[in-house]
mmCIF file of C-alpha atoms in Angstrom:
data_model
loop_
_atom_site.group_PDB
_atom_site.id
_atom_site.type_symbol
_atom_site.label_atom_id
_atom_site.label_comp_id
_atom_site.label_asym_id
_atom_site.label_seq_id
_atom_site.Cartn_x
_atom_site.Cartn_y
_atom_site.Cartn_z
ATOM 1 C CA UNK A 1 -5.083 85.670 5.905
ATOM 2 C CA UNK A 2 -1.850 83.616 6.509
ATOM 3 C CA UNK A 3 1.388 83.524 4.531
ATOM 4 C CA UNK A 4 5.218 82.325 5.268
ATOM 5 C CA UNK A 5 7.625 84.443 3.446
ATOM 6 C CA UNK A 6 10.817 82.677 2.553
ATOM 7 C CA UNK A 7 13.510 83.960 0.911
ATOM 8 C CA UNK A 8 16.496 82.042 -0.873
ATOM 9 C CA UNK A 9 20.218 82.725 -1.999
ATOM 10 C CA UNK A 10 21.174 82.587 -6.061
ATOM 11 C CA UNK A 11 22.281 79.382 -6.969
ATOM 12 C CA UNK A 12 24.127 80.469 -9.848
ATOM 13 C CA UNK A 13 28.153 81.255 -9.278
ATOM 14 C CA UNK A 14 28.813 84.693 -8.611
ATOM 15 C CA UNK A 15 31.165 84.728 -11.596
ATOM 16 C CA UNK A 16 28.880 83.676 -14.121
ATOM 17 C CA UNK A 17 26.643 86.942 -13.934
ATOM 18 C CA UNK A 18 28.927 90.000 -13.335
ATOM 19 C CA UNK A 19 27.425 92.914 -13.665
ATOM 20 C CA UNK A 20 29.960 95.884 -15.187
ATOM 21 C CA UNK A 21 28.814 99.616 -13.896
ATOM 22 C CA UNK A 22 30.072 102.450 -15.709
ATOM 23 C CA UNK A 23 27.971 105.937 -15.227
ATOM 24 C CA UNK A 24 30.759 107.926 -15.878
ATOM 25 C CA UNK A 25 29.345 109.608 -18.741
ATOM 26 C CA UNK A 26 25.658 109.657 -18.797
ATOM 27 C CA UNK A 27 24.076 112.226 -16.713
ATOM 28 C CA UNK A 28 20.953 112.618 -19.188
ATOM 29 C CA UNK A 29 18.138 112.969 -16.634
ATOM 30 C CA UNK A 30 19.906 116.648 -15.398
ATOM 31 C CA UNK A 31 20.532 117.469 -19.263
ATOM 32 C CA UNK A 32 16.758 116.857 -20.376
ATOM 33 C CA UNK A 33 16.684 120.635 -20.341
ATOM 34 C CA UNK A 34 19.456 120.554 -23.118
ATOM 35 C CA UNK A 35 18.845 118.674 -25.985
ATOM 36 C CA UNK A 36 22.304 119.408 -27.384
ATOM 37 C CA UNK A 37 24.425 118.000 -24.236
ATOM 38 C CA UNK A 38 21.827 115.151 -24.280
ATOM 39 C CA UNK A 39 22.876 114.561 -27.688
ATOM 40 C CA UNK A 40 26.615 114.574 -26.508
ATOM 41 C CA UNK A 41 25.771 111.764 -24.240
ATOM 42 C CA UNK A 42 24.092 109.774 -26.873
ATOM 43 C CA UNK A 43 27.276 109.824 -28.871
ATOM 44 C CA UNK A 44 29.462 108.977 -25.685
ATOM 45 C CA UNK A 45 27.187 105.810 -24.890
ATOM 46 C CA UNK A 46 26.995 104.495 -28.457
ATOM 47 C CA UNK A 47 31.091 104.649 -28.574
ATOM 48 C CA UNK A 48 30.929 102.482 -25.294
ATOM 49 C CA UNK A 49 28.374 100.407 -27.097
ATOM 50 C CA UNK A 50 30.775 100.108 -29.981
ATOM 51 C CA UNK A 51 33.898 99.207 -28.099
ATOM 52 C CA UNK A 52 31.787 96.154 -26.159
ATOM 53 C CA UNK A 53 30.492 94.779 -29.362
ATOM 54 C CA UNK A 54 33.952 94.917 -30.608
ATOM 55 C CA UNK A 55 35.283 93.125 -27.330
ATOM 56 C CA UNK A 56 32.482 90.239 -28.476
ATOM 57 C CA UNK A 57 32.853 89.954 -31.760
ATOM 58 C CA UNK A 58 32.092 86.495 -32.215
ATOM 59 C CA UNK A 59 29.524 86.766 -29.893
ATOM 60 C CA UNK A 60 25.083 86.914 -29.503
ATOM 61 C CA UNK A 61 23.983 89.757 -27.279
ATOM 62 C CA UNK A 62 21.764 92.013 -26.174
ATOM 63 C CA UNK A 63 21.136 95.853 -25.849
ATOM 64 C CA UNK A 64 18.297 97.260 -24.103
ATOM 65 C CA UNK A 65 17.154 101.399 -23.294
ATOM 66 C CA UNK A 66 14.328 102.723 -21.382
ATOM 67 C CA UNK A 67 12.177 103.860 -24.622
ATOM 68 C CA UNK A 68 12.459 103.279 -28.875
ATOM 69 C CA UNK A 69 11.873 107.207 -28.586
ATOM 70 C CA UNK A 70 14.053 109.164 -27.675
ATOM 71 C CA UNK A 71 16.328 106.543 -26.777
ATOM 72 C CA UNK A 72 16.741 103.669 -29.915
ATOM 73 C CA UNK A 73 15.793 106.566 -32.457
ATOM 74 C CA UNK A 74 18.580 108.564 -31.024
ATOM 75 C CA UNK A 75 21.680 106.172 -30.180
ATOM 76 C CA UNK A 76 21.019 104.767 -34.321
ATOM 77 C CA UNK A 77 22.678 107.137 -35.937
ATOM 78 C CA UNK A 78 26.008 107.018 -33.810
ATOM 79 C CA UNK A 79 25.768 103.153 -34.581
ATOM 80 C CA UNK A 80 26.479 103.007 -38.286
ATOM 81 C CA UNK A 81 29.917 101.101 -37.727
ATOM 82 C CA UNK A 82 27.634 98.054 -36.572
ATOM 83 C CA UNK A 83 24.876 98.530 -37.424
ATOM 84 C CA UNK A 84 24.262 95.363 -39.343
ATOM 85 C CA UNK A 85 25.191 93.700 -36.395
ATOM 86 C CA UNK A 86 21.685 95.030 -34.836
ATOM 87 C CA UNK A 87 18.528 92.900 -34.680
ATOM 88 C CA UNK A 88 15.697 95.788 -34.077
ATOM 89 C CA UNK A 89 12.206 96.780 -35.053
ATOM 90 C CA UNK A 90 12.714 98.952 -37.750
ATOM 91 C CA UNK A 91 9.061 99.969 -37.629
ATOM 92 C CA UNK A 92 9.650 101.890 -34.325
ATOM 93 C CA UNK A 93 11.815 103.867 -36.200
ATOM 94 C CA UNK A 94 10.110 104.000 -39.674
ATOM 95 C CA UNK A 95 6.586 103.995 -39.892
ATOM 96 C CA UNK A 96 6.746 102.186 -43.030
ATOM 97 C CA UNK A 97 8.786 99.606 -42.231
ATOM 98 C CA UNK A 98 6.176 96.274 -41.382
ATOM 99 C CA UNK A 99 5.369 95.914 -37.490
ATOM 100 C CA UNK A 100 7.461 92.779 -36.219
ATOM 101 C CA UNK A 101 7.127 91.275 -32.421
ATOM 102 C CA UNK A 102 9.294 89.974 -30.662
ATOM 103 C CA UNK A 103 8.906 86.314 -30.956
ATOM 104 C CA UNK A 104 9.649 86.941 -34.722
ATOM 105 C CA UNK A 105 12.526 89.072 -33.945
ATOM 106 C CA UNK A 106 13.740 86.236 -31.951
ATOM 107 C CA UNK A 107 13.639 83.788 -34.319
ATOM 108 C CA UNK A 108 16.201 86.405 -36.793
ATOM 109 C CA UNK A 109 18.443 86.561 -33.884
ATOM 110 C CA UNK A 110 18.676 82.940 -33.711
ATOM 111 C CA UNK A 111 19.732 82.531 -37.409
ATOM 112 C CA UNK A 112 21.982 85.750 -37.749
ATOM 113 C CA UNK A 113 25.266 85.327 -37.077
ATOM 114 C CA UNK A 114 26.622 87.378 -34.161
ATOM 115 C CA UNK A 115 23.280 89.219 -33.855
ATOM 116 C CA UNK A 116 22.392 91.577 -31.444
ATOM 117 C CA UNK A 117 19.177 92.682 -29.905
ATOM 118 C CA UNK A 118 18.422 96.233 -30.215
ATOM 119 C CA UNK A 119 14.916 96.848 -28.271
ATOM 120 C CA UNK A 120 13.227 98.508 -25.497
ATOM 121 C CA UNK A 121 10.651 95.932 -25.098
ATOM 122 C CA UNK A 122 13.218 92.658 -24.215
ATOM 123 C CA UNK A 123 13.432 93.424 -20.305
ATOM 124 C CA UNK A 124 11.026 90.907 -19.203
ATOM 125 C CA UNK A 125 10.009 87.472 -21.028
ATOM 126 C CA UNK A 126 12.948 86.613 -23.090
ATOM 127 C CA UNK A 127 15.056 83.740 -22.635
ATOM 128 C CA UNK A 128 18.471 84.176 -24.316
ATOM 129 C CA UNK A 129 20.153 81.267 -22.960
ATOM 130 C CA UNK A 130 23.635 79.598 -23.989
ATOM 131 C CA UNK A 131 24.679 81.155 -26.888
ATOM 132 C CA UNK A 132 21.699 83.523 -27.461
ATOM 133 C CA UNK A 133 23.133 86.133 -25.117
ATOM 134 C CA UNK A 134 26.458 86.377 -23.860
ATOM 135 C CA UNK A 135 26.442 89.701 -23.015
ATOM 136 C CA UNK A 136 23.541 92.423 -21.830
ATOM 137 C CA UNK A 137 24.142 96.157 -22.191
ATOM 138 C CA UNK A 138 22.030 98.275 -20.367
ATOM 139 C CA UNK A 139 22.338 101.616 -22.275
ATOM 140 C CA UNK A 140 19.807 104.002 -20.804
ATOM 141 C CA UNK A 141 17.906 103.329 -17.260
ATOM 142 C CA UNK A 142 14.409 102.432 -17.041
ATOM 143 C CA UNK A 143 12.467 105.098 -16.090
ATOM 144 C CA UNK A 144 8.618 105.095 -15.226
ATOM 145 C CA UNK A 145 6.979 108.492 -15.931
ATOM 146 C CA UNK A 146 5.215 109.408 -12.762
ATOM 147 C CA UNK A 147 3.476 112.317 -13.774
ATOM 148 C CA UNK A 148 -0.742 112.296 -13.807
ATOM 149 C CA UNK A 149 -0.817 113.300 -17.152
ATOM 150 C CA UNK A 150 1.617 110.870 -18.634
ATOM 151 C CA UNK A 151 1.221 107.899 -16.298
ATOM 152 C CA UNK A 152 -2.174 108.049 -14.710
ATOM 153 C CA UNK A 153 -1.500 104.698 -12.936
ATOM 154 C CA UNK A 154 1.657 105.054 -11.179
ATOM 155 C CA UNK A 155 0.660 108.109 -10.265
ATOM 156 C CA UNK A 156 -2.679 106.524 -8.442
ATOM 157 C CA UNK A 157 -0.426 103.924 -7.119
ATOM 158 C CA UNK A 158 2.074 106.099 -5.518
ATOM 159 C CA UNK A 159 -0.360 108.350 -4.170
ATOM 160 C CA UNK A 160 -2.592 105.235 -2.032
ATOM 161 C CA UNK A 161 0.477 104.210 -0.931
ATOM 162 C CA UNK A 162 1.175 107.320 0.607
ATOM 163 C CA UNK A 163 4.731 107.173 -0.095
ATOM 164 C CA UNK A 164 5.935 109.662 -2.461
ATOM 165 C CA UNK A 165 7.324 107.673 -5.356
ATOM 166 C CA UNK A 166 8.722 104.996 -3.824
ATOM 167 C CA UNK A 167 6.241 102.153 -5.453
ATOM 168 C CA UNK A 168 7.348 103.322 -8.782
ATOM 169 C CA UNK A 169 10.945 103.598 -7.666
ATOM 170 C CA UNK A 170 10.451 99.850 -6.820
ATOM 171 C CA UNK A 171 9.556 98.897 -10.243
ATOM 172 C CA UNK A 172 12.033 100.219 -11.280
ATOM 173 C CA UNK A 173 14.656 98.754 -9.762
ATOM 174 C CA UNK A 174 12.719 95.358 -10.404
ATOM 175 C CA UNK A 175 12.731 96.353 -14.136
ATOM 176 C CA UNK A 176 16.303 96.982 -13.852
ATOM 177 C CA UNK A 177 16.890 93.488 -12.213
ATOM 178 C CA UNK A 178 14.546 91.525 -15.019
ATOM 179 C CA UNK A 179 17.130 92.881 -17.534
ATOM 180 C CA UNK A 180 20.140 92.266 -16.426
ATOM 181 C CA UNK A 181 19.028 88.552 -16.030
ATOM 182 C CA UNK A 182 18.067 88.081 -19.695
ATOM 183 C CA UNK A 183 21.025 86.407 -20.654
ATOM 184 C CA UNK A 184 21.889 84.434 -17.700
ATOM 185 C CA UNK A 185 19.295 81.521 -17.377
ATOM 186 C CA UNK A 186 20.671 78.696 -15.095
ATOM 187 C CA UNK A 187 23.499 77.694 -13.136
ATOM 188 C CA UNK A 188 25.930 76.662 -15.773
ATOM 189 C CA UNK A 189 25.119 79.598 -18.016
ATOM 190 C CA UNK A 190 27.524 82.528 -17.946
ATOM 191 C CA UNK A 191 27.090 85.950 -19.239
ATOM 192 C CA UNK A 192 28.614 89.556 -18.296
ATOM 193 C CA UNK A 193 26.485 92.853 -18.093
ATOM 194 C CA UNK A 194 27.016 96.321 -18.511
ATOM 195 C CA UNK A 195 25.606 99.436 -17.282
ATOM 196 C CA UNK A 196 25.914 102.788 -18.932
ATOM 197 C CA UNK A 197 23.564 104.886 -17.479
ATOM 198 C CA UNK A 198 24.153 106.729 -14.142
ATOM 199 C CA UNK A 199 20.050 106.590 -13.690
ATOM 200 C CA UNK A 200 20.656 102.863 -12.748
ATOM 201 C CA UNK A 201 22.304 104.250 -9.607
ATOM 202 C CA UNK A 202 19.110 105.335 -8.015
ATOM 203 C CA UNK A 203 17.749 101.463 -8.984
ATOM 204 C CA UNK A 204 21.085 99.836 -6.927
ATOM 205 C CA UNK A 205 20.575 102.187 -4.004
ATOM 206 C CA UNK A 206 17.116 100.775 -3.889
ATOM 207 C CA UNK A 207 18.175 97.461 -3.811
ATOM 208 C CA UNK A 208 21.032 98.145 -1.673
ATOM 209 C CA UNK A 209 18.075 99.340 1.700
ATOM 210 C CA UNK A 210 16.280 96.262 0.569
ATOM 211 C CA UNK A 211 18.898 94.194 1.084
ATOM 212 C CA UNK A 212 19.394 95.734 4.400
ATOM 213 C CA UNK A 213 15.718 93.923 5.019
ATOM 214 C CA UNK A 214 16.715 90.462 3.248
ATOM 215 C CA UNK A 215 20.060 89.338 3.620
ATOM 216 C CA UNK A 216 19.569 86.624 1.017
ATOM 217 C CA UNK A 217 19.313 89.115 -1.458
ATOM 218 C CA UNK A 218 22.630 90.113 -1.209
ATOM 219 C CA UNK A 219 23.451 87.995 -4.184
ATOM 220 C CA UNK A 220 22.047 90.842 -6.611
ATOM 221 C CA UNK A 221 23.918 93.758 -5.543
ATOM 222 C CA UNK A 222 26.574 91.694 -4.597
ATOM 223 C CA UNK A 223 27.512 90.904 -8.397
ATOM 224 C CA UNK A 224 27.905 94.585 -9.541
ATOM 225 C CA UNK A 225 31.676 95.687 -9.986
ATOM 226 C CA UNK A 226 33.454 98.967 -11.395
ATOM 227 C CA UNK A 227 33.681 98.883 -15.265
#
């Protein structure tokens, strides 16, 4: 019946978790209709993909997309060139490859030199601290399905809220948030992110109106920059 809402500012230096936009390229959400542009997006992403990796070569990181299909399954075959470079779960790409979670796959990645995580599974929960993960690419946009047939929950949620879908829209842009703070864990930890997907727009504009409610959470939108 009572609560005090209180609301605090990031402790951690604004330089230590830049986060690097660049939608230039990805517009796949108005392609769906056309699975060869789509495809032609794919290919742009991985080269972006490629090029950061190569900018952190002697670095741990950590790559994550909206879904293992379409999204893993199709960015693997543009990412040959470093590929053994990727710490994944081969099983959501062949069947019979053996199941692996993610605690296991996190132990790999903390032997394997220069590893990075491949998944669509690592937005929440994992702790990639220090040297685990220097840098974060966000390569496609989470994206909650919202229709009854698909998503029979958000759909129910949206609809008692009465407000269109702006309660999925909102976990969204809190999924979006959980990711890009994967790899920076305390004050004196330092990482960069980057953004590939013009979907994570619509997630920033969200957080931009919310802001406009909580000043102290200025510090989010606050760290994004041109890339």
């Amino acid at each position: 019946d009572y609560y005090v809402f209180k609301s605090f500012p990031n402790p951690i230096p604004l330089d230590n978790r830049i986060v690097k936009m660049d939608t230039s390229s990805l517009h796949k959400w108005d392609l769906m209709k056309n699975p060869k542009k789509v495809d032609e997006q794919y290919k742009v992403i991985a080269q972006k993909i490629i090029r950061i990796l190569n900018n952190h070569k002697n670095e741990k990181g950590l790559i994550l997309v909206n879904s293992y299909k379409p999204d893993l399954n199709n960015l693997l075959p543009f990412l040959k060139d470093i590929k053994n470079r990727l710490t994944y779960n081969e099983n959501k790409v062949d069947r019979n490859s053996p199941e692996i979670t993610n605690s296991e796959l996190l132990k790999i990645h903390e032997s394997k030199e220069n590893s990075v995580l491949f998944s669509a599974s690592m937005w929440e929960g994992v702790n990639l601290k220090a040297d685990l993960g220097k840098f974060c690419i966000i390569a496609t946009s989470p994206f909650m399905p919202v229709a009854e047939a698909k998503n029979p929950y958000a759909a129910v949620k949206n609809r008692r809220n009465n407000d269109g879908n702006e309660w999925s829209s909102m976990r969204n842009a809190f999924k979006f948030v959980q990711g890009i703070g994967r790899c920076v864990r305390g004050t004196d930890d330092r990482a960069v992110t980057y953004v590939l997907d013009d979907g994570c727009n619509k997630h920033k504009n969200w957080l931009d109106k919310y802001v406009e409610k909580d000043s102290n959470s200025k510090w989010f939108t606050d760290s994004f920059e041109d890339y």
